[in-house]
Every structure is written in C-alpha cells, then in structure tokens.
XYZ file of C-alpha atoms in Angstrom:
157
model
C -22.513 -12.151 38.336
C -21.091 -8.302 37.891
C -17.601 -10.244 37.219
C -19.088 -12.223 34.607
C -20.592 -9.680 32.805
C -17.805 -7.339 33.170
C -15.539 -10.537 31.739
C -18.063 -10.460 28.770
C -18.377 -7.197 28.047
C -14.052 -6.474 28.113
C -14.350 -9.940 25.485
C -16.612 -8.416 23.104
C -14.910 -4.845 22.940
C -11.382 -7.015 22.932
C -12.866 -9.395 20.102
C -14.327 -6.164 18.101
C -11.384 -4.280 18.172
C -8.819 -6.701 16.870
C -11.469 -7.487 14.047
C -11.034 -4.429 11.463
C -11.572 -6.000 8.700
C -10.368 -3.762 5.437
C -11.873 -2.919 2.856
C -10.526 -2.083 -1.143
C -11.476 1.719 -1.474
C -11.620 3.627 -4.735
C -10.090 6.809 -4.674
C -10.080 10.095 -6.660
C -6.710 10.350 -8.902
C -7.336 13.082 -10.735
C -5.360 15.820 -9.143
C -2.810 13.051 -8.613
C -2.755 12.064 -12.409
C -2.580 15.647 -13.508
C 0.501 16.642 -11.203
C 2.423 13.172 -12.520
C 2.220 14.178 -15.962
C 5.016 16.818 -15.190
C 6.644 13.337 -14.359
C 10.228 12.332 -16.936
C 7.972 9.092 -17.604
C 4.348 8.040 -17.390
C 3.194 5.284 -15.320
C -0.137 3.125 -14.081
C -1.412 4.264 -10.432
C -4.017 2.358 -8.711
C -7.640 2.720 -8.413
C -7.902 1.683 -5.201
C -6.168 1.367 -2.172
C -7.047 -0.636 1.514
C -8.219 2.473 2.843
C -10.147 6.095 2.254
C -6.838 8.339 1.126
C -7.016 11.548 2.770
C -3.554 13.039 1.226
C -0.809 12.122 -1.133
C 3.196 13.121 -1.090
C 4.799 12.629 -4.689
C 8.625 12.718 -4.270
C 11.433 12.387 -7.283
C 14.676 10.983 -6.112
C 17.690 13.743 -7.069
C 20.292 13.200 -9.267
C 18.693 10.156 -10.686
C 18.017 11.312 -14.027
C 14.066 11.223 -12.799
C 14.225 7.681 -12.945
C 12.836 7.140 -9.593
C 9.484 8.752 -7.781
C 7.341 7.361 -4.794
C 4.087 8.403 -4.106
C 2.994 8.220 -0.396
C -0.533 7.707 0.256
C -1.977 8.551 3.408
C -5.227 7.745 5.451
C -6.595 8.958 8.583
C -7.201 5.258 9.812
C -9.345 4.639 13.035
C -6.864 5.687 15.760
C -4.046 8.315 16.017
C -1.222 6.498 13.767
C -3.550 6.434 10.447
C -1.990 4.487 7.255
C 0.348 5.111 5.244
C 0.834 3.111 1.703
C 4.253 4.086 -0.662
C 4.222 3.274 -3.770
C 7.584 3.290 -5.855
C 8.087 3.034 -9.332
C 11.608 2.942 -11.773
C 12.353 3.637 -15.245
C 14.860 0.653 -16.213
C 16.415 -0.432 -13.264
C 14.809 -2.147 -10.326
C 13.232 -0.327 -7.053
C 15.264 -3.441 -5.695
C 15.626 -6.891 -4.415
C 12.843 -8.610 -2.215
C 15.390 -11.280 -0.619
C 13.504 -13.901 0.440
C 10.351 -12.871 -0.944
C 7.690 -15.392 -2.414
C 6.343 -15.539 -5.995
C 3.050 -14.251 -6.257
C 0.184 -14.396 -9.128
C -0.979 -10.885 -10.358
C -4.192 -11.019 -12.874
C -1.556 -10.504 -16.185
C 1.902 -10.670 -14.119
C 3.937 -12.441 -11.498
C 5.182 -10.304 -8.176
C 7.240 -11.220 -5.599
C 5.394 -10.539 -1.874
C 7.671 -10.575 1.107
C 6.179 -9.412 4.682
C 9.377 -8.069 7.441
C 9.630 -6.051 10.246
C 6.686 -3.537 9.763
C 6.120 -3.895 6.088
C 3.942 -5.540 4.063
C 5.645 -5.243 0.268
C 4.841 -6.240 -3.416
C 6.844 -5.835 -6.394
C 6.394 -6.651 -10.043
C 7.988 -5.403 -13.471
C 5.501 -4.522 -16.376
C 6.689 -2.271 -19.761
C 10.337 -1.712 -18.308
C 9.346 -0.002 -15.932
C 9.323 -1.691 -11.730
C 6.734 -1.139 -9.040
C 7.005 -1.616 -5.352
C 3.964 -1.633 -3.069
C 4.818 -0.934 0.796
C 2.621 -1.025 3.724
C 4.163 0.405 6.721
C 2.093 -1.371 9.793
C 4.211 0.089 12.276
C 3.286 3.381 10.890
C -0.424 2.516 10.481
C -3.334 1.114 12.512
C -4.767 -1.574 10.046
C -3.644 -4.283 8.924
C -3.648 -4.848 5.317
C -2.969 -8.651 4.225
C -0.885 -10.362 1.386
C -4.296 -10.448 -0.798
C -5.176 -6.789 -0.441
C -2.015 -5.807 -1.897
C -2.336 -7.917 -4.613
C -5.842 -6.475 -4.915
C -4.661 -3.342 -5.171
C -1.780 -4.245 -7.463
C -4.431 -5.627 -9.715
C -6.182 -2.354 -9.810
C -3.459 -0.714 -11.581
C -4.250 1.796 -14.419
C-alpha cells in the first residue's frame, strides 16, 4: 500500500512539473522605449512576452552603420536557468536566413518559424526593416511554443 501511494504521489509531482503551462505577460517598456530612441532607427517592440521580464540588455552591433541591435529579455523563470528571449531587428538587410523554416500567418504579415537545437525562432519583414524572435530553451526553463511566439509577434508596437 506505502508503494502505491509513494508511486502516486512521485506521478502527480512528475505530471505537475512537466505541465508549466505559459502564459503571454505584459510588460513595462517605458524605460526600454526611452533608451531606444538614442537608437540610428526607430522600431516596434512588443507588449508582451511568454514570461514576467525581470531585465533587458540592448546591444548595437559595431561597425555596422547601427543597422543592427538585439534586445535580450530576461526572466527569472521557476528554477535556476530563468528565460531568456532576443529579439533582433535590421535596417535594410536581413537578420538572416531561416533554412528550412516554415511559413507562418502573423495578424497583418507572413513569418517564417523554424524550431533547432535549443531555439525556438520567428522572423518577419515589415517597413524595411527585419525582425527575428529567439527563444533559447537550453538557456531557459519553460518552454514557449510555435503559437506564443507568434503571439508575441502579434503584439508588436
């Protein structure tokens, strides 16, 4: 009888933890918005992201005429890896190829969605200028699925 309710008990925890759902979380932008306006060109940021965002990393590539920058969101997450979203944006050119990547539907725009080894990534062009989305799951300790990306992609401002 102790076995069985041991077995039980080790399902439910088991069962519980591999269920984290996640949910879309709005998050304050304002100090963000106000330190990308020193930014070479303006862009849309989401509104909300898979998880609470606890800091944020905004980094120009050099030499690149600021034609490149990729904001890092982080999350503190349930356990000790957290979450960590990038998001990384061009002026002209493209943040690059998703080889193999499938077409997606965006509420006014098409993206391509391709999930590899430890990322989940979106892209999609709007005004010249081309976003990429990445999820690093290796790095984090949710998982965030095709639709919340898109979800989040959609929240764009």
């Amino acid at each position: 009888m102790k076995q069985k309710l041991a077995l039980l008990v080790i399902s439910i925890i088991i069962l519980v933890g591999c269920n984290q759902a996640v949910n879309i979380v709005a998050y304050d932008s304002v100090q963000l918005e106000k330190d990308l306006k020193k930014q070479a060109f303006q862009h849309k940021l989401p509104t909300s992201l898979p998880f609470k965002v606890e800091d944020t990393e905004i980094t120009s590539l050099p030499n690149e005429q600021d034609k490149q920058i990729t904001i890092d969101f982080y999350g503190l997450g349930t356990n000790e890896l957290g979450d960590h979203l990038s998001l990384s944006v061009v002026n002209g050119g493209e943040v690059g190829k998703l080889e193999g990547g499938r077409k997606v539907d965006l509420e006014n725009n098409e993206g391509t969605y391709k999930s590899e080894q430890g990322e989940e990534i979106l892209s999609w062009s709007e005004d010249n200028l081309h976003y990429r989305l990445t999820y690093y799951k290796e790095q984090s300790d949710t998982n965030v699925t095709k639709e919340e990306l898109i979800e989040v992609a959609n929240s764009f401002e």
